[in-house]
Amino acid sequence: MDVLIVGAGSMGTWFGDAIDARTAFADVDGDAAAAAAERVGGEVAALEGEGTYDVVCLAVPMTHVTGAIAEQADRAERAVVDVSGVMEPALEAMACHAPELERVSLHPLFAPERAPGSIAVARDRSGPATDDLLAALAARGNELLETTAADHDGAMETVQASTHAAVLSFALAAESVPDGFETPIYKRLRRLARQVTDGTPRVYADIQATFDGADAVADAAADIAAADPEELEALYREAAANWHGDPVAGTDGDGDDPDEFGGDGA
């Protein structure tokens, strides 16, 4: 099987290395395509070439995936797949531009350097070519998480957009504190803030442009900031009910409750 990977960034390179196929890379950055091809033992292809491949994989930013599918789908003979991270628009574009071909959207739920991991899989029209690709990914130790495009994109509003907005908001609002004043919760948030801000800004911007979720975080923060003590207790119990199923009745032993060990823990 030969696979054209459009997009020679970290995710496209990971995909080319993770599958058992002959690969070619096409990218607006020719040097990036050459580097990816060298790394995985593939070839470089023209971005507007006329050659066809068994499979075309779109590994482009999620804000550009529908346009890339429209431009590249006719180069596929058997299947079109993507690893952009947004599924409903991608699969709709595939159905429009490759109605007779196999169509699968993949979302690796990890950074390439942390592979293997869980990969969300939405099969719109599966078949032998995409089955072989998925089998190769599973053989590399990845866990395939079968889903629908709607369920995936709905989950990403919380898993990515809301989560990133909350962590970035803390990273922007936090001020330096003297050594020794760290609490368990602060240490965890500090670690998350460092992890998130060590990434690629464009990726986080694309996520916020694609998925709702940040507004809900902003609204919740505004409610907390404006709350009086009784209102804050009610918000705390509402949050606890979201995560524990019912209002908090005690502590969980993790040292974060100020009444538990005599500290200010939070």
mmCIF file with all atom_site columns, N, CA, C and O in Angstrom, residues 39-71:
data_model
loop_
_atom_site.group_PDB
_atom_site.id
_atom_site.type_symbol
_atom_site.label_atom_id
_atom_site.label_alt_id
_atom_site.label_comp_id
_atom_site.label_asym_id
_atom_site.label_entity_id
_atom_site.label_seq_id
_atom_site.pdbx_PDB_ins_code
_atom_site.Cartn_x
_atom_site.Cartn_y
_atom_site.Cartn_z
_atom_site.occupancy
_atom_site.B_iso_or_equiv
_atom_site.pdbx_formal_charge
_atom_site.auth_seq_id
_atom_site.auth_comp_id
_atom_site.auth_asym_id
_atom_site.auth_atom_id
_atom_site.pdbx_PDB_model_num
ATOM 1   N N  . ARG A 1 39 ? 13.196  10.884 7.680   1.00 0.00 ? 39 ARG A N  1
ATOM 2   C CA . ARG A 1 39 ? 13.029  10.275 8.999   1.00 0.00 ? 39 ARG A CA 1
ATOM 3   C C  . ARG A 1 39 ? 12.338  8.926  8.923   1.00 0.00 ? 39 ARG A C  1
ATOM 4   O O  . ARG A 1 39 ? 12.702  7.992  9.662   1.00 0.00 ? 39 ARG A O  1
ATOM 5   N N  . VAL A 1 40 ? 11.335  8.780  8.069   1.00 0.00 ? 40 VAL A N  1
ATOM 6   C CA . VAL A 1 40 ? 10.577  7.532  8.033   1.00 0.00 ? 40 VAL A CA 1
ATOM 7   C C  . VAL A 1 40 ? 10.916  6.658  6.831   1.00 0.00 ? 40 VAL A C  1
ATOM 8   O O  . VAL A 1 40 ? 10.300  5.605  6.638   1.00 0.00 ? 40 VAL A O  1
ATOM 9   N N  . GLY A 1 41 ? 11.876  7.089  6.033   1.00 0.00 ? 41 GLY A N  1
ATOM 10  C CA . GLY A 1 41 ? 12.242  6.293  4.869   1.00 0.00 ? 41 GLY A CA 1
ATOM 11  C C  . GLY A 1 41 ? 11.249  6.389  3.739   1.00 0.00 ? 41 GLY A C  1
ATOM 12  O O  . GLY A 1 41 ? 11.040  5.420  2.996   1.00 0.00 ? 41 GLY A O  1
ATOM 13  N N  . GLY A 1 42 ? 10.627  7.568  3.579   1.00 0.00 ? 42 GLY A N  1
ATOM 14  C CA . GLY A 1 42 ? 9.657   7.759  2.512   1.00 0.00 ? 42 GLY A CA 1
ATOM 15  C C  . GLY A 1 42 ? 10.202  8.622  1.394   1.00 0.00 ? 42 GLY A C  1
ATOM 16  O O  . GLY A 1 42 ? 11.412  8.774  1.235   1.00 0.00 ? 42 GLY A O  1
ATOM 17  N N  . GLU A 1 43 ? 9.294   9.185  0.619   1.00 0.00 ? 43 GLU A N  1
ATOM 18  C CA . GLU A 1 43 ? 9.661   10.026 -0.508  1.00 0.00 ? 43 GLU A CA 1
ATOM 19  C C  . GLU A 1 43 ? 9.002   11.392 -0.356  1.00 0.00 ? 43 GLU A C  1
ATOM 20  O O  . GLU A 1 43 ? 8.133   11.597 0.484   1.00 0.00 ? 43 GLU A O  1
ATOM 21  N N  . VAL A 1 44 ? 9.426   12.314 -1.198  1.00 0.00 ? 44 VAL A N  1
ATOM 22  C CA . VAL A 1 44 ? 8.815   13.634 -1.255  1.00 0.00 ? 44 VAL A CA 1
ATOM 23  C C  . VAL A 1 44 ? 7.922   13.695 -2.487  1.00 0.00 ? 44 VAL A C  1
ATOM 24  O O  . VAL A 1 44 ? 8.313   13.255 -3.574  1.00 0.00 ? 44 VAL A O  1
ATOM 25  N N  . ALA A 1 45 ? 6.717   14.225 -2.310  1.00 0.00 ? 45 ALA A N  1
ATOM 26  C CA . ALA A 1 45 ? 5.775   14.353 -3.416  1.00 0.00 ? 45 ALA A CA 1
ATOM 27  C C  . ALA A 1 45 ? 5.417   15.819 -3.598  1.00 0.00 ? 45 ALA A C  1
ATOM 28  O O  . ALA A 1 45 ? 5.455   16.615 -2.652  1.00 0.00 ? 45 ALA A O  1
ATOM 29  N N  . ALA A 1 46 ? 5.049   16.174 -4.816  1.00 0.00 ? 46 ALA A N  1
ATOM 30  C CA . ALA A 1 46 ? 4.622   17.540 -5.090  1.00 0.00 ? 46 ALA A CA 1
ATOM 31  C C  . ALA A 1 46 ? 3.250   17.781 -4.467  1.00 0.00 ? 46 ALA A C  1
ATOM 32  O O  . ALA A 1 46 ? 2.382   16.904 -4.486  1.00 0.00 ? 46 ALA A O  1
ATOM 33  N N  . LEU A 1 47 ? 3.053   18.960 -3.923  1.00 0.00 ? 47 LEU A N  1
ATOM 34  C CA . LEU A 1 47 ? 1.778   19.271 -3.287  1.00 0.00 ? 47 LEU A CA 1
ATOM 35  C C  . LEU A 1 47 ? 0.648   19.310 -4.307  1.00 0.00 ? 47 LEU A C  1
ATOM 36  O O  . LEU A 1 47 ? -0.498  18.997 -3.994  1.00 0.00 ? 47 LEU A O  1
ATOM 37  N N  . GLU A 1 48 ? 0.963   19.648 -5.533  1.00 0.00 ? 48 GLU A N  1
ATOM 38  C CA . GLU A 1 48 ? -0.041  19.699 -6.596  1.00 0.00 ? 48 GLU A CA 1
ATOM 39  C C  . GLU A 1 48 ? 0.274   18.689 -7.692  1.00 0.00 ? 48 GLU A C  1
ATOM 40  O O  . GLU A 1 48 ? 0.024   18.933 -8.868  1.00 0.00 ? 48 GLU A O  1
ATOM 41  N N  . GLY A 1 49 ? 0.805   17.557 -7.303  1.00 0.00 ? 49 GLY A N  1
ATOM 42  C CA . GLY A 1 49 ? 1.179   16.536 -8.272  1.00 0.00 ? 49 GLY A CA 1
ATOM 43  C C  . GLY A 1 49 ? -0.017  15.824 -8.867  1.00 0.00 ? 49 GLY A C  1
ATOM 44  O O  . GLY A 1 49 ? -1.149  15.930 -8.378  1.00 0.00 ? 49 GLY A O  1
ATOM 45  N N  . GLU A 1 50 ? 0.232   15.058 -9.918  1.00 0.00 ? 50 GLU A N  1
ATOM 46  C CA . GLU A 1 50 ? -0.838  14.337 -10.606 1.00 0.00 ? 50 GLU A CA 1
ATOM 47  C C  . GLU A 1 50 ? -0.879  12.861 -10.255 1.00 0.00 ? 50 GLU A C  1
ATOM 48  O O  . GLU A 1 50 ? -1.836  12.173 -10.592 1.00 0.00 ? 50 GLU A O  1
ATOM 49  N N  . GLY A 1 51 ? 0.161   12.349 -9.606  1.00 0.00 ? 51 GLY A N  1
ATOM 50  C CA . GLY A 1 51 ? 0.189   10.939 -9.247  1.00 0.00 ? 51 GLY A CA 1
ATOM 51  C C  . GLY A 1 51 ? -0.872  10.585 -8.222  1.00 0.00 ? 51 GLY A C  1
ATOM 52  O O  . GLY A 1 51 ? -1.294  11.422 -7.424  1.00 0.00 ? 51 GLY A O  1
ATOM 53  N N  . THR A 1 52 ? -1.308  9.330  -8.254  1.00 0.00 ? 52 THR A N  1
ATOM 54  C CA . THR A 1 52 ? -2.320  8.868  -7.303  1.00 0.00 ? 52 THR A CA 1
ATOM 55  C C  . THR A 1 52 ? -1.714  7.844  -6.348  1.00 0.00 ? 52 THR A C  1
ATOM 56  O O  . THR A 1 52 ? -0.671  7.243  -6.625  1.00 0.00 ? 52 THR A O  1
ATOM 57  N N  . TYR A 1 53 ? -2.414  7.645  -5.238  1.00 0.00 ? 53 TYR A N  1
ATOM 58  C CA . TYR A 1 53 ? -1.950  6.756  -4.175  1.00 0.00 ? 53 TYR A CA 1
ATOM 59  C C  . TYR A 1 53 ? -3.137  5.942  -3.665  1.00 0.00 ? 53 TYR A C  1
ATOM 60  O O  . TYR A 1 53 ? -4.287  6.352  -3.816  1.00 0.00 ? 53 TYR A O  1
ATOM 61  N N  . ASP A 1 54 ? -2.826  4.803  -3.058  1.00 0.00 ? 54 ASP A N  1
ATOM 62  C CA . ASP A 1 54 ? -3.907  4.014  -2.475  1.00 0.00 ? 54 ASP A CA 1
ATOM 63  C C  . ASP A 1 54 ? -4.680  4.842  -1.451  1.00 0.00 ? 54 ASP A C  1
ATOM 64  O O  . ASP A 1 54 ? -5.914  4.838  -1.421  1.00 0.00 ? 54 ASP A O  1
ATOM 65  N N  . VAL A 1 55 ? -3.941  5.540  -0.601  1.00 0.00 ? 55 VAL A N  1
ATOM 66  C CA . VAL A 1 55 ? -4.548  6.307  0.485   1.00 0.00 ? 55 VAL A CA 1
ATOM 67  C C  . VAL A 1 55 ? -3.958  7.708  0.517   1.00 0.00 ? 55 VAL A C  1
ATOM 68  O O  . VAL A 1 55 ? -2.754  7.884  0.323   1.00 0.00 ? 55 VAL A O  1
ATOM 69  N N  . VAL A 1 56 ? -4.794  8.683  0.766   1.00 0.00 ? 56 VAL A N  1
ATOM 70  C CA . VAL A 1 56 ? -4.335  10.040 1.049   1.00 0.00 ? 56 VAL A CA 1
ATOM 71  C C  . VAL A 1 56 ? -4.708  10.362 2.486   1.00 0.00 ? 56 VAL A C  1
ATOM 72  O O  . VAL A 1 56 ? -5.868  10.216 2.885   1.00 0.00 ? 56 VAL A O  1
ATOM 73  N N  . CYS A 1 57 ? -3.713  10.774 3.269   1.00 0.00 ? 57 CYS A N  1
ATOM 74  C CA . CYS A 1 57 ? -3.932  11.161 4.655   1.00 0.00 ? 57 CYS A CA 1
ATOM 75  C C  . CYS A 1 57 ? -3.682  12.656 4.799   1.00 0.00 ? 57 CYS A C  1
ATOM 76  O O  . CYS A 1 57 ? -2.609  13.148 4.427   1.00 0.00 ? 57 CYS A O  1
ATOM 77  N N  . LEU A 1 58 ? -4.649  13.371 5.344   1.00 0.00 ? 58 LEU A N  1
ATOM 78  C CA . LEU A 1 58 ? -4.501  14.796 5.600   1.00 0.00 ? 58 LEU A CA 1
ATOM 79  C C  . LEU A 1 58 ? -4.019  14.990 7.028   1.00 0.00 ? 58 LEU A C  1
ATOM 80  O O  . LEU A 1 58 ? -4.728  14.652 7.985   1.00 0.00 ? 58 LEU A O  1
ATOM 81  N N  . ALA A 1 59 ? -2.800  15.521 7.173   1.00 0.00 ? 59 ALA A N  1
ATOM 82  C CA . ALA A 1 59 ? -2.215  15.796 8.479   1.00 0.00 ? 59 ALA A CA 1
ATOM 83  C C  . ALA A 1 59 ? -1.939  17.290 8.580   1.00 0.00 ? 59 ALA A C  1
ATOM 84  O O  . ALA A 1 59 ? -0.811  17.720 8.825   1.00 0.00 ? 59 ALA A O  1
ATOM 85  N N  . VAL A 1 60 ? -2.982  18.062 8.375   1.00 0.00 ? 60 VAL A N  1
ATOM 86  C CA . VAL A 1 60 ? -2.879  19.522 8.338   1.00 0.00 ? 60 VAL A CA 1
ATOM 87  C C  . VAL A 1 60 ? -3.625  20.101 9.539   1.00 0.00 ? 60 VAL A C  1
ATOM 88  O O  . VAL A 1 60 ? -4.410  19.405 10.184  1.00 0.00 ? 60 VAL A O  1
ATOM 89  N N  . PRO A 1 61 ? -3.406  21.380 9.856   1.00 0.00 ? 61 PRO A N  1
ATOM 90  C CA . PRO A 1 61 ? -4.159  21.994 10.959  1.00 0.00 ? 61 PRO A CA 1
ATOM 91  C C  . PRO A 1 61 ? -5.658  21.865 10.751  1.00 0.00 ? 61 PRO A C  1
ATOM 92  O O  . PRO A 1 61 ? -6.154  21.908 9.622   1.00 0.00 ? 61 PRO A O  1
ATOM 93  N N  . MET A 1 62 ? -6.403  21.709 11.853  1.00 0.00 ? 62 MET A N  1
ATOM 94  C CA . MET A 1 62 ? -7.835  21.454 11.756  1.00 0.00 ? 62 MET A CA 1
ATOM 95  C C  . MET A 1 62 ? -8.586  22.580 11.054  1.00 0.00 ? 62 MET A C  1
ATOM 96  O O  . MET A 1 62 ? -9.626  22.341 10.446  1.00 0.00 ? 62 MET A O  1
ATOM 97  N N  . THR A 1 63 ? -8.065  23.796 11.109  1.00 0.00 ? 63 THR A N  1
ATOM 98  C CA . THR A 1 63 ? -8.739  24.910 10.436  1.00 0.00 ? 63 THR A CA 1
ATOM 99  C C  . THR A 1 63 ? -8.564  24.856 8.924   1.00 0.00 ? 63 THR A C  1
ATOM 100 O O  . THR A 1 63 ? -9.228  25.605 8.203   1.00 0.00 ? 63 THR A O  1
ATOM 101 N N  . HIS A 1 64 ? -7.687  23.984 8.433   1.00 0.00 ? 64 HIS A N  1
ATOM 102 C CA . HIS A 1 64 ? -7.434  23.888 6.992   1.00 0.00 ? 64 HIS A CA 1
ATOM 103 C C  . HIS A 1 64 ? -7.820  22.534 6.407   1.00 0.00 ? 64 HIS A C  1
ATOM 104 O O  . HIS A 1 64 ? -7.646  22.313 5.206   1.00 0.00 ? 64 HIS A O  1
ATOM 105 N N  . VAL A 1 65 ? -8.340  21.621 7.233   1.00 0.00 ? 65 VAL A N  1
ATOM 106 C CA . VAL A 1 65 ? -8.511  20.255 6.753   1.00 0.00 ? 65 VAL A CA 1
ATOM 107 C C  . VAL A 1 65 ? -9.552  20.145 5.644   1.00 0.00 ? 65 VAL A C  1
ATOM 108 O O  . VAL A 1 65 ? -9.374  19.376 4.688   1.00 0.00 ? 65 VAL A O  1
ATOM 109 N N  . THR A 1 66 ? -10.655 20.892 5.720   1.00 0.00 ? 66 THR A N  1
ATOM 110 C CA . THR A 1 66 ? -11.686 20.746 4.686   1.00 0.00 ? 66 THR A CA 1
ATOM 111 C C  . THR A 1 66 ? -11.171 21.217 3.329   1.00 0.00 ? 66 THR A C  1
ATOM 112 O O  . THR A 1 66 ? -11.444 20.585 2.302   1.00 0.00 ? 66 THR A O  1
ATOM 113 N N  . GLY A 1 67 ? -10.418 22.308 3.325   1.00 0.00 ? 67 GLY A N  1
ATOM 114 C CA . GLY A 1 67 ? -9.844  22.779 2.070   1.00 0.00 ? 67 GLY A CA 1
ATOM 115 C C  . GLY A 1 67 ? -8.826  21.806 1.508   1.00 0.00 ? 67 GLY A C  1
ATOM 116 O O  . GLY A 1 67 ? -8.770  21.576 0.299   1.00 0.00 ? 67 GLY A O  1
ATOM 117 N N  . ALA A 1 68 ? -8.013  21.219 2.393   1.00 0.00 ? 68 ALA A N  1
ATOM 118 C CA . ALA A 1 68 ? -7.013  20.252 1.940   1.00 0.00 ? 68 ALA A CA 1
ATOM 119 C C  . ALA A 1 68 ? -7.664  19.008 1.361   1.00 0.00 ? 68 ALA A C  1
ATOM 120 O O  . ALA A 1 68 ? -7.193  18.441 0.368   1.00 0.00 ? 68 ALA A O  1
ATOM 121 N N  . ILE A 1 69 ? -8.764  18.564 1.964   1.00 0.00 ? 69 ILE A N  1
ATOM 122 C CA . ILE A 1 69 ? -9.478  17.404 1.431   1.00 0.00 ? 69 ILE A CA 1
ATOM 123 C C  . ILE A 1 69 ? -10.017 17.715 0.041   1.00 0.00 ? 69 ILE A C  1
ATOM 124 O O  . ILE A 1 69 ? -9.907  16.896 -0.885  1.00 0.00 ? 69 ILE A O  1
ATOM 125 N N  . ALA A 1 70 ? -10.585 18.888 -0.130  1.00 0.00 ? 70 ALA A N  1
ATOM 126 C CA . ALA A 1 70 ? -11.118 19.273 -1.438  1.00 0.00 ? 70 ALA A CA 1
ATOM 127 C C  . ALA A 1 70 ? -10.029 19.275 -2.501  1.00 0.00 ? 70 ALA A C  1
ATOM 128 O O  . ALA A 1 70 ? -10.262 18.887 -3.650  1.00 0.00 ? 70 ALA A O  1
ATOM 129 N N  . GLU A 1 71 ? -8.826  19.679 -2.119  1.00 0.00 ? 71 GLU A N  1
ATOM 130 C CA . GLU A 1 71 ? -7.729  19.776 -3.081  1.00 0.00 ? 71 GLU A CA 1
ATOM 131 C C  . GLU A 1 71 ? -7.037  18.446 -3.340  1.00 0.00 ? 71 GLU A C  1
ATOM 132 O O  . GLU A 1 71 ? -6.496  18.238 -4.433  1.00 0.00 ? 71 GLU A O  1
#
